[in-house]
XYZ file of C-alpha atoms in Angstrom:
740
model
C 0.024 -0.047 -0.077
C 1.267 3.589 -0.564
C 2.560 5.711 2.112
C -0.356 8.168 1.866
C -2.765 5.278 2.097
C -0.949 4.161 5.322
C -1.284 7.700 6.750
C -4.872 7.575 6.157
C -5.344 4.554 8.073
C -3.373 5.895 10.898
C -5.518 9.015 10.917
C -8.645 6.783 10.568
C -7.562 5.082 13.871
C -6.368 8.200 15.816
C -8.736 10.880 14.884
C -12.029 9.802 16.023
C -14.103 12.733 17.325
C -14.558 15.606 14.962
C -17.382 17.330 13.380
C -18.350 15.421 10.512
C -22.173 15.215 9.969
C -24.164 12.621 11.454
C -25.249 9.617 9.578
C -28.637 10.977 9.020
C -27.104 13.963 7.478
C -24.782 12.122 5.329
C -27.669 10.075 3.859
C -28.938 12.996 2.216
C -26.125 12.908 -0.417
C -27.097 14.051 -3.818
C -25.704 12.940 -7.017
C -25.800 16.187 -9.096
C -22.756 18.230 -10.398
C -20.888 19.496 -7.747
C -23.815 19.581 -5.210
C -24.999 17.075 -2.907
C -24.157 16.577 0.575
C -25.834 17.430 3.708
C -27.833 20.543 4.076
C -26.682 24.118 5.015
C -26.593 24.875 8.742
C -24.642 27.737 8.782
C -25.716 30.169 5.857
C -23.644 32.975 7.106
C -20.466 31.143 6.444
C -18.575 30.876 3.175
C -18.094 27.662 1.041
C -18.770 24.246 2.426
C -18.253 25.799 5.861
C -21.875 26.662 5.686
C -22.460 22.730 5.845
C -19.483 22.032 8.139
C -19.115 24.965 10.353
C -16.589 22.858 12.874
C -13.061 23.821 12.369
C -11.919 20.423 13.320
C -13.652 18.921 10.198
C -11.111 20.596 8.162
C -8.112 21.159 10.085
C -5.890 19.367 12.666
C -2.668 20.148 14.030
C -0.414 17.571 15.481
C 2.068 17.872 18.545
C 4.897 18.425 16.314
C 3.096 21.180 14.371
C 2.370 19.381 11.254
C -0.883 20.363 9.761
C -3.500 18.104 8.279
C -6.145 19.620 6.107
C -9.463 17.589 4.989
C -11.387 18.115 1.801
C -14.238 16.104 0.535
C -13.410 16.862 -3.036
C -11.056 14.772 -5.100
C -7.962 15.405 -7.183
C -8.470 14.782 -10.815
C -5.275 15.877 -12.121
C -6.625 19.523 -12.082
C -4.012 20.499 -9.164
C -6.532 21.307 -6.694
C -4.454 19.487 -3.871
C -1.570 22.026 -4.459
C -3.860 25.159 -4.467
C -5.842 24.022 -1.429
C -2.432 23.251 0.368
C -1.379 26.717 -0.642
C -4.600 28.389 0.703
C -4.065 26.519 4.101
C -0.336 27.072 4.382
C -0.580 30.821 3.671
C -3.695 31.639 5.877
C -2.076 29.646 8.633
C 1.485 30.924 8.246
C 2.967 27.517 8.037
C 5.423 26.196 5.268
C 3.691 24.138 2.580
C 5.793 21.120 3.087
C 4.322 20.995 6.513
C 0.677 20.617 5.384
C -0.887 17.101 4.428
C -4.141 17.114 2.515
C -6.404 14.230 2.766
C -9.092 13.985 0.071
C -12.334 12.598 -0.124
C -12.659 9.609 2.288
C -16.096 8.675 3.860
C -14.633 8.166 7.195
C -12.288 11.013 7.474
C -13.316 14.036 5.456
C -16.466 16.274 5.265
C -19.106 15.168 2.819
C -18.898 17.600 -0.091
C -21.008 15.708 -2.513
C -19.585 15.177 -6.000
C -16.449 16.849 -6.983
C -17.688 18.390 -10.474
C -18.913 21.492 -12.101
C -15.493 23.106 -11.452
C -16.755 24.292 -8.013
C -13.761 22.823 -5.854
C -12.066 25.885 -5.259
C -15.466 27.903 -4.785
C -16.917 25.423 -2.085
C -13.955 23.515 -0.365
C -11.242 25.961 -1.292
C -13.064 28.770 0.544
C -13.898 26.689 3.220
C -10.286 25.756 3.855
C -8.989 29.301 3.558
C -11.557 30.713 5.946
C -11.012 27.880 8.405
C -7.252 28.254 8.427
C -7.798 31.931 9.158
C -9.916 31.163 12.037
C -7.517 28.501 13.513
C -4.695 31.081 13.115
C -6.653 33.363 15.237
C -7.619 30.694 17.825
C -4.020 29.690 18.322
C -2.934 33.444 18.653
C -5.780 33.728 21.246
C -4.495 30.955 23.170
C -1.123 32.227 23.271
C -2.582 35.617 24.386
C -4.112 34.087 27.324
C -1.058 32.282 28.421
C 1.187 35.454 28.091
C -1.602 37.764 29.568
C -1.832 40.125 26.591
C -4.307 40.773 23.833
C -4.096 38.694 20.792
C -4.017 41.917 18.585
C -0.377 42.536 19.993
C 0.804 38.990 18.548
C 1.768 37.916 14.912
C 2.376 34.293 13.439
C 5.383 33.256 11.669
C 6.550 29.772 10.282
C 4.116 27.909 12.363
C 4.353 29.894 15.512
C 2.936 32.646 17.598
C 5.281 35.400 18.657
C 5.052 38.644 20.725
C 8.058 40.350 19.111
C 9.599 40.569 22.584
C 11.288 37.205 22.661
C 8.217 34.984 23.560
C 7.366 32.241 20.927
C 4.892 29.389 20.985
C 4.705 26.796 18.135
C 1.204 25.733 16.824
C 2.227 22.204 18.025
C 2.397 23.482 21.695
C -0.534 25.639 21.407
C -2.863 22.944 19.841
C -2.473 20.985 23.021
C -4.679 23.587 24.753
C -6.837 24.696 21.856
C -10.033 22.975 21.047
C -10.908 23.054 17.136
C -14.097 21.607 17.852
C -15.666 25.174 17.760
C -17.857 26.737 15.029
C -16.055 29.026 12.456
C -16.511 32.671 13.223
C -17.797 35.017 10.644
C -15.747 37.816 11.820
C -12.315 36.635 11.032
C -10.846 38.383 8.062
C -8.344 36.464 5.773
C -4.822 37.541 5.355
C -4.049 40.845 3.799
C -3.064 40.528 0.116
C 0.532 41.926 0.937
C 1.116 39.576 3.629
C 0.398 36.625 1.513
C 3.462 34.188 0.415
C 1.760 31.441 -1.379
C -1.660 32.506 -2.747
C -1.140 33.934 -6.280
C 1.896 32.268 -7.007
C 2.685 29.394 -9.282
C 3.839 26.714 -6.670
C 5.069 23.514 -8.402
C 2.304 20.881 -8.459
C 2.617 18.361 -5.221
C 1.137 15.393 -7.370
C 3.219 15.749 -10.517
C 6.803 14.438 -9.515
C 5.384 10.798 -8.884
C 3.261 10.805 -12.054
C 6.301 12.249 -14.195
C 8.777 9.609 -12.683
C 6.317 6.548 -12.955
C 5.809 6.056 -9.262
C 2.504 4.651 -7.953
C 0.094 7.491 -8.338
C -3.097 6.051 -9.235
C -5.727 3.346 -7.927
C -4.582 1.126 -11.081
C -1.079 1.137 -9.248
C -2.287 -0.227 -5.780
C -1.241 -3.399 -4.503
C -2.087 -4.899 -1.092
C -0.584 -8.004 0.575
C -2.512 -11.376 -0.727
C -4.176 -9.111 -3.025
C -5.909 -11.133 -6.014
C -7.133 -9.790 -9.498
C -10.622 -10.064 -11.050
C -12.313 -9.516 -14.356
C -15.945 -8.786 -14.749
C -17.995 -10.589 -17.433
C -20.425 -8.544 -19.515
C -21.546 -8.153 -23.275
C -19.727 -5.992 -25.605
C -21.436 -2.996 -24.713
C -24.195 -0.970 -22.747
C -27.491 -2.225 -23.829
C -26.537 -6.125 -24.218
C -26.529 -9.063 -21.995
C -23.827 -11.983 -22.132
C -24.423 -15.568 -21.259
C -21.162 -16.950 -20.539
C -19.879 -20.601 -20.296
C -18.973 -20.422 -16.583
C -18.263 -24.278 -16.495
C -15.581 -23.558 -19.228
C -14.240 -20.560 -17.404
C -13.688 -22.762 -14.284
C -11.641 -24.835 -16.229
C -9.452 -22.107 -17.574
C -5.622 -21.995 -16.235
C -5.170 -19.256 -13.887
C -9.004 -18.964 -12.791
C -9.042 -19.682 -9.201
C -12.838 -18.731 -8.614
C -15.987 -17.914 -10.731
C -18.389 -15.627 -8.801
C -22.174 -15.471 -9.781
C -24.633 -13.103 -8.100
C -27.837 -13.009 -10.098
C -26.767 -11.922 -13.627
C -23.585 -10.590 -12.327
C -20.285 -12.811 -13.011
C -16.753 -12.305 -12.483
C -13.614 -14.564 -12.591
C -10.844 -14.135 -9.837
C -7.185 -15.456 -10.151
C -3.769 -14.612 -8.711
C -2.371 -12.894 -11.867
C -4.048 -10.531 -14.536
C -2.583 -12.153 -17.687
C -4.609 -15.448 -17.290
C -7.676 -13.560 -16.389
C -7.395 -11.492 -19.674
C -7.215 -14.857 -21.741
C -10.242 -16.225 -19.745
C -11.989 -12.953 -20.609
C -11.428 -13.713 -24.239
C -13.009 -17.161 -23.720
C -16.023 -15.798 -21.949
C -16.656 -13.074 -24.762
C -17.256 -16.010 -27.199
C -20.574 -16.594 -25.319
C -23.928 -15.570 -26.348
C -25.029 -12.110 -26.074
C -28.392 -10.404 -26.925
C -29.569 -6.820 -27.196
C -31.512 -5.925 -23.970
C -35.198 -5.471 -25.017
C -35.871 -2.928 -22.494
C -33.392 -0.291 -23.944
C -35.318 1.691 -26.534
C -33.961 1.751 -30.182
C -31.427 4.514 -31.182
C -33.105 6.653 -33.920
C -30.643 8.012 -36.708
C -28.714 11.226 -35.249
C -28.940 14.007 -34.698
C -32.368 14.403 -36.384
C -33.550 11.472 -33.954
C -33.449 13.916 -31.159
C -36.192 15.990 -32.380
C -38.376 12.861 -32.512
C -37.946 11.745 -28.938
C -40.162 12.268 -26.127
C -39.404 15.643 -24.547
C -40.265 17.769 -21.526
C -39.979 21.354 -22.600
C -39.226 24.262 -20.242
C -38.777 28.107 -20.937
C -35.818 28.694 -18.710
C -35.486 32.319 -19.448
C -37.381 34.969 -21.201
C -37.171 38.796 -21.533
C -39.082 41.338 -23.284
C -37.211 44.651 -22.597
C -38.398 46.041 -25.706
C -41.167 44.136 -27.631
C -41.452 47.185 -30.213
C -37.931 46.539 -31.465
C -38.198 45.788 -35.097
C -35.701 43.129 -36.823
C -35.144 43.667 -40.459
C -32.990 40.780 -41.014
C -33.752 37.191 -39.427
C -31.251 34.348 -39.339
C -31.703 30.686 -38.135
C -29.310 27.800 -37.775
C -28.967 24.469 -36.173
C -25.857 22.836 -34.531
C -25.229 19.617 -33.061
C -22.884 17.261 -31.479
C -22.651 13.147 -31.394
C -22.212 10.935 -28.397
C -18.842 11.351 -26.971
C -16.796 8.896 -24.986
C -14.566 9.784 -21.890
C -11.934 7.972 -23.299
C -10.162 7.337 -20.214
C -6.390 6.458 -20.872
C -6.463 4.047 -17.909
C -9.497 1.659 -18.138
C -11.428 2.129 -14.866
C -10.296 0.364 -11.576
C -11.020 -0.192 -7.869
C -9.740 -2.207 -4.961
C -11.813 -3.406 -2.125
C -11.402 -5.361 1.136
C -14.286 -7.074 3.086
C -13.327 -8.201 6.656
C -15.107 -8.546 9.893
C -18.343 -7.377 8.253
C -16.846 -4.086 6.947
C -16.131 -3.056 3.358
C -13.273 -0.684 2.331
C -13.278 0.530 -1.379
C -10.503 2.382 -2.962
C -12.117 4.356 -5.994
C -11.526 7.057 -8.306
C -15.109 8.031 -8.399
C -15.831 11.744 -8.140
C -18.381 11.074 -5.573
C -17.364 8.704 -2.929
C -20.407 9.614 -0.428
C -23.136 8.810 -2.894
C -21.166 5.790 -4.105
C -20.970 4.448 -0.607
C -24.812 4.707 -0.340
C -25.219 2.956 -3.640
C -22.620 0.208 -2.716
C -24.303 -0.186 0.863
C -27.769 -0.741 -0.718
C -26.342 -3.187 -3.316
C -24.746 -5.463 -0.597
C -27.609 -4.747 1.930
C -25.248 -3.524 4.393
C -25.375 -0.337 6.733
C -23.832 2.750 5.136
C -21.796 2.985 8.161
C -19.950 -0.281 7.410
C -18.952 0.693 4.190
C -15.904 3.157 3.538
C -15.048 4.628 0.107
C -11.589 6.110 -0.171
C -10.611 8.179 -3.257
C -7.604 7.294 -5.157
C -6.758 9.277 -8.518
C -7.415 7.256 -11.643
C -5.390 7.081 -14.681
C -7.568 9.385 -16.723
C -10.723 10.405 -15.253
C -13.213 13.399 -15.344
C -16.988 13.284 -15.478
C -18.840 10.067 -14.937
C -17.106 7.121 -16.872
C -16.736 3.741 -15.308
C -15.184 4.486 -12.016
C -18.388 4.066 -9.957
C -19.558 1.122 -11.837
C -16.290 -0.773 -11.377
C -16.403 0.017 -7.610
C -19.698 -1.661 -7.458
C -18.278 -4.628 -9.232
C -15.395 -5.154 -6.990
C -17.505 -4.703 -3.972
C -19.650 -7.554 -4.819
C -16.655 -9.614 -5.438
C -14.821 -8.703 -2.125
C -17.632 -9.787 -0.131
C -17.659 -13.229 -1.653
C -14.056 -13.328 -0.586
C -13.692 -12.147 3.181
C -10.464 -11.090 4.161
C -8.798 -11.198 0.668
C -8.251 -7.906 -1.034
C -9.602 -7.737 -4.501
C -8.217 -5.489 -7.417
C -10.542 -5.287 -10.467
C -9.819 -3.399 -13.621
C -12.022 -3.285 -16.651
C -10.716 -4.216 -19.983
C -10.305 -1.479 -22.759
C -13.198 -2.924 -24.686
C -15.346 -2.895 -21.430
C -14.409 0.815 -20.807
C -15.255 1.892 -24.367
C -18.313 -0.331 -24.376
C -19.939 0.369 -21.121
C -18.882 3.859 -19.774
C -21.621 6.409 -19.870
C -21.412 8.575 -22.829
C -21.690 12.156 -23.216
C -24.986 12.992 -24.515
C -25.614 13.633 -28.150
C -27.303 17.126 -28.383
C -29.086 19.581 -30.826
C -29.405 23.457 -30.739
C -31.435 25.877 -32.791
C -30.920 29.425 -32.698
C -33.184 32.047 -34.249
C -32.190 35.726 -34.155
C -33.227 39.007 -35.675
C -31.018 42.256 -36.412
C -32.190 45.701 -36.511
C -31.376 48.296 -38.949
C -28.027 49.224 -36.997
C -26.794 45.659 -36.962
C -27.830 45.052 -33.411
C -29.585 41.647 -32.188
C -33.188 42.783 -31.089
C -34.445 39.332 -30.750
C -32.913 35.743 -29.710
C -34.467 32.593 -29.511
C -32.266 29.426 -28.334
C -33.705 25.721 -28.103
C -31.704 22.834 -26.925
C -32.639 19.231 -27.222
C -30.695 16.891 -24.714
C -30.879 13.862 -22.334
C -30.032 14.268 -18.909
C -26.193 15.155 -18.243
C -25.840 13.106 -15.075
C -26.767 9.704 -13.938
C -24.087 9.435 -11.220
C -25.059 6.767 -8.723
C -26.918 7.590 -5.586
C -28.520 4.017 -5.382
C -27.873 0.550 -6.323
C -29.969 0.718 -9.417
C -27.635 3.354 -10.792
C -24.779 0.778 -10.939
C -24.362 -1.642 -13.689
C -23.949 -4.404 -11.073
C -27.292 -3.317 -9.506
C -29.162 -3.882 -12.897
C -27.774 -7.383 -12.939
C -29.250 -8.393 -9.470
C -32.225 -10.610 -9.477
C -34.447 -9.017 -9.188
C -32.836 -5.969 -10.599
C -32.539 -2.685 -8.446
C -34.600 0.380 -10.195
C -32.453 2.936 -11.599
C -33.020 6.721 -10.351
C -35.171 8.211 -13.007
C -33.087 10.625 -15.336
C -33.895 14.422 -14.501
C -32.639 17.820 -15.831
C -30.126 19.814 -13.466
C -31.913 23.060 -12.776
C -30.373 26.450 -13.517
C -28.438 28.379 -12.676
C -25.889 25.377 -13.272
C -27.958 23.754 -15.754
C -27.317 20.250 -17.389
C -28.335 20.092 -21.140
C -29.181 23.809 -21.069
C -25.953 25.018 -19.410
C -24.755 28.070 -20.843
C -27.919 28.128 -23.055
C -28.759 31.430 -21.575
C -26.369 34.123 -23.282
C -24.537 36.431 -21.189
C -25.063 39.072 -23.854
C -27.589 41.759 -23.581
C -30.514 41.367 -25.948
C -33.612 43.415 -25.511
C -35.772 40.350 -26.191
C -34.900 36.573 -25.746
C -36.573 33.271 -24.956
C -34.283 30.127 -24.061
C -36.221 26.792 -24.134
C -34.747 23.503 -22.735
C -36.227 20.423 -24.242
C -35.487 17.691 -21.814
C -35.448 14.052 -23.306
C -36.033 11.525 -20.536
C -35.738 8.442 -22.844
C -32.068 7.130 -23.229
C -31.314 4.626 -25.787
C -27.783 5.183 -25.031
C -26.340 5.151 -21.508
C -25.167 8.598 -20.747
C -24.011 10.884 -17.955
C -21.768 13.740 -17.224
C -18.788 14.488 -19.626
C -16.810 17.649 -18.797
C -18.628 20.792 -19.005
C -22.033 19.168 -19.810
C -24.441 21.019 -22.149
C -22.011 23.907 -22.144
C -20.069 22.500 -24.891
C -22.797 22.300 -27.524
C -24.536 25.446 -26.428
C -21.483 27.765 -26.311
C -20.418 26.077 -29.697
C -23.876 27.099 -30.936
C -24.137 30.483 -29.448
C -20.655 31.854 -30.421
C -20.955 30.153 -33.786
C -24.243 32.130 -34.313
C -22.633 35.300 -33.000
C -20.233 34.991 -35.845
C -22.673 34.340 -38.418
C -24.672 37.368 -37.227
C -21.663 39.592 -37.206
C -21.035 38.623 -40.809
C -24.690 39.394 -41.651
C -24.194 42.805 -40.002
C -21.079 43.391 -41.801
C -19.161 43.852 -38.051
C -15.937 42.436 -36.927
C -16.634 39.420 -34.599
C -14.799 40.704 -31.627
C -16.439 44.208 -31.878
C -19.848 42.706 -32.605
C -19.393 40.830 -29.288
C -18.305 43.655 -27.163
C -20.975 45.800 -28.549
C -23.516 43.409 -26.959
C -22.004 43.148 -23.637
C -22.210 45.209 -20.493
C -20.138 43.213 -18.189
C -16.643 44.792 -17.760
C -15.043 41.641 -16.803
C -16.294 39.717 -19.989
C -15.023 42.688 -22.049
C -11.750 42.620 -20.289
C -11.022 38.873 -21.160
C -12.340 39.475 -24.684
C -9.938 42.394 -25.194
C -7.074 40.706 -23.564
C -7.392 37.690 -25.932
C -7.785 39.616 -29.011
C -4.645 41.866 -28.192
C -2.600 38.968 -27.281
C -3.571 37.300 -30.436
C -3.008 40.353 -32.556
C -6.531 40.043 -33.894
C -6.498 43.486 -35.579
C -3.285 42.936 -37.449
C -4.178 39.305 -38.529
C -3.702 38.868 -42.304
C -5.702 36.025 -43.940
C -4.069 33.481 -46.142
C -5.408 30.823 -48.485
C -6.974 28.085 -46.364
C -5.969 29.648 -43.192
C -8.293 31.514 -40.912
C -8.792 32.876 -37.505
C -11.671 32.341 -35.094
C -12.854 33.922 -31.838
C -15.212 32.990 -29.187
C -16.042 33.770 -25.360
C -18.110 32.427 -22.540
C -18.566 32.745 -18.888
C -18.785 29.178 -17.635
C -22.302 28.621 -16.283
C -22.577 32.379 -16.487
C -21.189 32.342 -12.834
C -17.799 30.751 -13.279
C -14.499 31.683 -14.910
C -14.652 34.335 -18.035
C -12.767 32.564 -20.873
C -11.985 33.963 -24.453
C -10.327 31.879 -27.034
C -8.770 32.760 -30.240
C -7.366 30.251 -32.911
C -5.250 30.656 -36.027
C -5.852 27.399 -38.007
C -4.979 26.038 -41.484
C -6.963 23.499 -43.359
C -5.083 21.407 -45.959
C -7.556 20.488 -48.638
C -5.975 17.841 -50.634
C -5.221 15.990 -47.229
C -8.223 16.989 -45.237
C -5.936 17.840 -42.408
C -6.061 20.585 -39.652
C -3.203 22.482 -38.465
C -3.787 24.740 -35.418
C -1.055 27.223 -35.607
C -1.832 29.188 -32.501
C -4.196 29.110 -29.617
C -4.551 32.282 -27.552
C -6.727 32.627 -24.428
C -7.445 34.855 -21.618
C -9.054 33.793 -18.410
C -10.531 35.508 -15.299
C -10.846 33.034 -12.544
C -11.405 35.609 -9.813
C -8.517 35.365 -7.285
C -5.822 33.422 -8.722
C -4.598 30.927 -6.181
C -1.888 29.059 -8.550
C -1.834 30.956 -11.881
C 0.220 27.995 -13.610
C -2.406 25.735 -12.502
C -5.100 27.804 -14.065
C -3.090 27.817 -17.376
C -2.866 24.065 -17.141
C -6.460 23.869 -16.938
C -7.167 26.121 -19.691
C -4.321 24.526 -21.980
C -5.814 21.227 -21.262
C -9.426 22.279 -22.005
C -8.337 23.836 -25.371
C -6.666 20.427 -26.381
C -9.519 18.366 -25.194
C -12.280 20.371 -26.799
C -10.178 20.424 -30.308
C -10.396 16.607 -29.986
C -14.086 16.689 -29.341
C -14.897 19.204 -31.769
C -12.861 18.232 -34.602
C -12.660 14.573 -34.540
C -14.670 12.471 -32.005
C -17.908 10.563 -32.341
C -18.923 7.437 -30.502
C -20.398 4.860 -33.064
C -23.591 3.002 -32.620
C -25.190 0.832 -35.105
C -28.607 0.934 -33.628
C -28.369 -2.111 -31.551
C -24.900 -1.507 -29.814
C -21.811 0.635 -29.973
C -19.308 -0.042 -32.519
C -15.820 1.546 -30.960
C -14.171 -0.802 -28.604
C -10.540 0.644 -28.741
C -8.176 3.547 -30.009
C -8.163 2.195 -33.344
C -11.733 3.030 -34.179
C -12.566 5.652 -31.783
C -11.152 8.925 -33.244
C -9.135 11.409 -30.880
C -6.836 14.081 -31.566
C -3.265 12.825 -32.341
C 0.135 14.599 -31.483
C 0.286 15.978 -35.112
C -2.999 17.518 -34.644
C -2.135 19.239 -31.298
C -1.834 23.143 -31.246
C 1.815 24.231 -32.173
C 1.518 27.054 -29.722
C -0.773 27.684 -26.663
C -0.741 31.016 -24.529
C -2.963 31.487 -21.742
C -3.150 34.871 -19.883
C -4.453 34.853 -16.583
C -6.261 38.068 -15.328
C -5.869 37.923 -11.504
C -8.757 39.547 -9.325
C -7.203 39.465 -5.811
C -9.767 39.763 -3.141
C -12.675 38.545 -5.285
C -14.227 35.005 -5.073
C -12.833 31.906 -6.724
C -14.472 31.102 -9.975
C -14.426 27.572 -11.347
C -12.071 27.149 -14.306
C -11.579 23.507 -15.040
C -14.165 23.459 -17.554
C -14.181 27.124 -18.893
C -12.301 26.683 -22.154
C -14.169 23.772 -23.842
C -17.099 25.794 -25.121
C -15.185 28.867 -26.423
C -12.507 26.565 -28.084
C -15.316 24.667 -29.925
C -16.874 27.807 -31.437
C -13.469 29.368 -31.914
C -12.631 26.310 -34.220
C -15.693 26.521 -36.083
C -15.390 30.227 -36.785
C -11.744 29.619 -37.748
C -12.931 26.919 -40.290
C -15.539 29.202 -41.625
C -12.674 31.864 -42.164
C -10.454 29.572 -43.792
C -12.740 27.650 -46.003
C -15.878 29.980 -46.260
C -17.839 26.891 -45.526
C -19.783 27.032 -42.154
C -19.423 23.850 -39.905
C -22.502 23.345 -37.639
C -22.294 19.632 -37.091
C -19.581 17.793 -34.825
C -17.373 16.404 -35.624
C -16.166 19.272 -37.682
C -13.297 17.905 -39.640
C -15.501 14.735 -40.675
C -18.290 17.159 -41.901
C -15.720 19.495 -43.617
C -14.133 16.711 -45.473
C -17.583 15.805 -46.938
C -18.484 19.386 -47.644
C -15.186 20.220 -49.238
């Protein structure tokens, strides 16, 4: 077991009394995007302190002065562990090397629901920063009481309280007589900006050295003494059922046990390779399409024929008399998209003495615990889910399902640690896809070229089927009788799911936004990074360019003319300036594209400009330059923000230009990287520049998913500029090849 896991176990044994919510509150977990957890109990406190106001839920100080910080959020490769350690260390006045961060663990950390929606710093980071400021004051007050002085005469430095006259007490010494089992106070200010040493600086990521040197970093790397391996037996893809020849599998070399629970089946052995060979034998068994799954109509038009629940989510009639003299309409769509995790989903579990521990790369360990407890008919308090990073994970991929699978297997093998990793084919075949979507926008321009009316409609399935109950896990559906899945539902505004970012940030005098929620799911779908923002911003920002062209206006100037948010205007101007928008000189088959959005209309502001070239004879795309400007509020770690935007640009270029999950109407058709198209190294941008606009003293704004939407539209606008063909259907390169 890794050193970190050992430390967790030590903590689990020593720290038994702190301010986590009672079991009844934990049971109220929800599975939304970045939501869930117990209800707010202290609305006057910021971030998740409002749900867990006790300081000892967030921070402990050991006798040697070492600080342990707890967060219910997980590290997904976004660098939040580094950022949260910066916040705690700076506010406490300790060296960052003396801070240990414990991420989501149902035994140790606050229940902060699901890590999603780019809300980790908004919620948990804000809580940790303010909790640390409270703890620093409490320690100073303890020292003041011991020395008979007022706390305002003291100061802190490097993990100690000093009076400036020679007296010094370390945090470890003071913690022995300071209770952190107290409610956070609302009147404790955070450090002044000029006193900060870490916040706002590009501190090196704490998680990267191990990843870059091949040291164990992921749940896929975990080993435990006496651990065995497992493989689960399923049909080729979601919506199918396999009938394996279990007797033949029992005779396979290297298979020590076959487990069958209802329709769920798995094979166990001491080594992985013989199990892989046995899995090939199992896959020769009969499979059939699940008749309960509706047929998939041809996409994207099929979305318009599906049962819908329509809702007007925003409407404005500020100037109903405004007359449009030019009306435009357009439809935009995207196909089903895979998460395409580099490492297939994996989990490790141990069942002993009636208690189950699951190490998982789920983004929601608390709701997963509830689902597993129901699946195994165990008390939730007897199930512990511990987060471990996964080798490629964002959104709802197979992480939760493989955890449910391994829980079933581990219960059948008491006292034996079990590691289960899906095959590549199972990951591609069974992970929930990002939903196919379609948007239609209609707008009118007046005589001056201003938009006077706007109507945006979007058709989409749900964007979250994250597990909150046993029926939401694949294994739950394979029980006899099967557990009932949670009915799909839309995620309400202001975050939104399929309608995320469908409401424009621009100021139009008249607008109507309609969300058509499609409850029937022919294909298993759930959260993919950014949810509906990817398609909605693609549509909205593509259409802004089309309207700008119709009005005879420059696209950047046209956007600025419809905005009254100064921070939005600032990122647009910064991106345009850094790109050299005004001095750009077009060349044959080469063009520029621009797009902007504020993620969810309350997260980070991001503007993206692209300089691309389309090679007609080869059908190849060259992205010469990508330039972005981002406003994430107060920038805790500017380099971490740049990393997120750079990654978002590359990911969105792949989704938008190349990706589409195949389906023949009965099942999926892409089972490995040879058939599922993703961006390759020769398609990667040759240059990416990200300017971070720091706003010290302002709230943190979610950044992890802010670049995907603007990049998609910027690419479409650049392709239209380079080829004079307007692409509206993803994947754009496939469509452009047909049109050209």
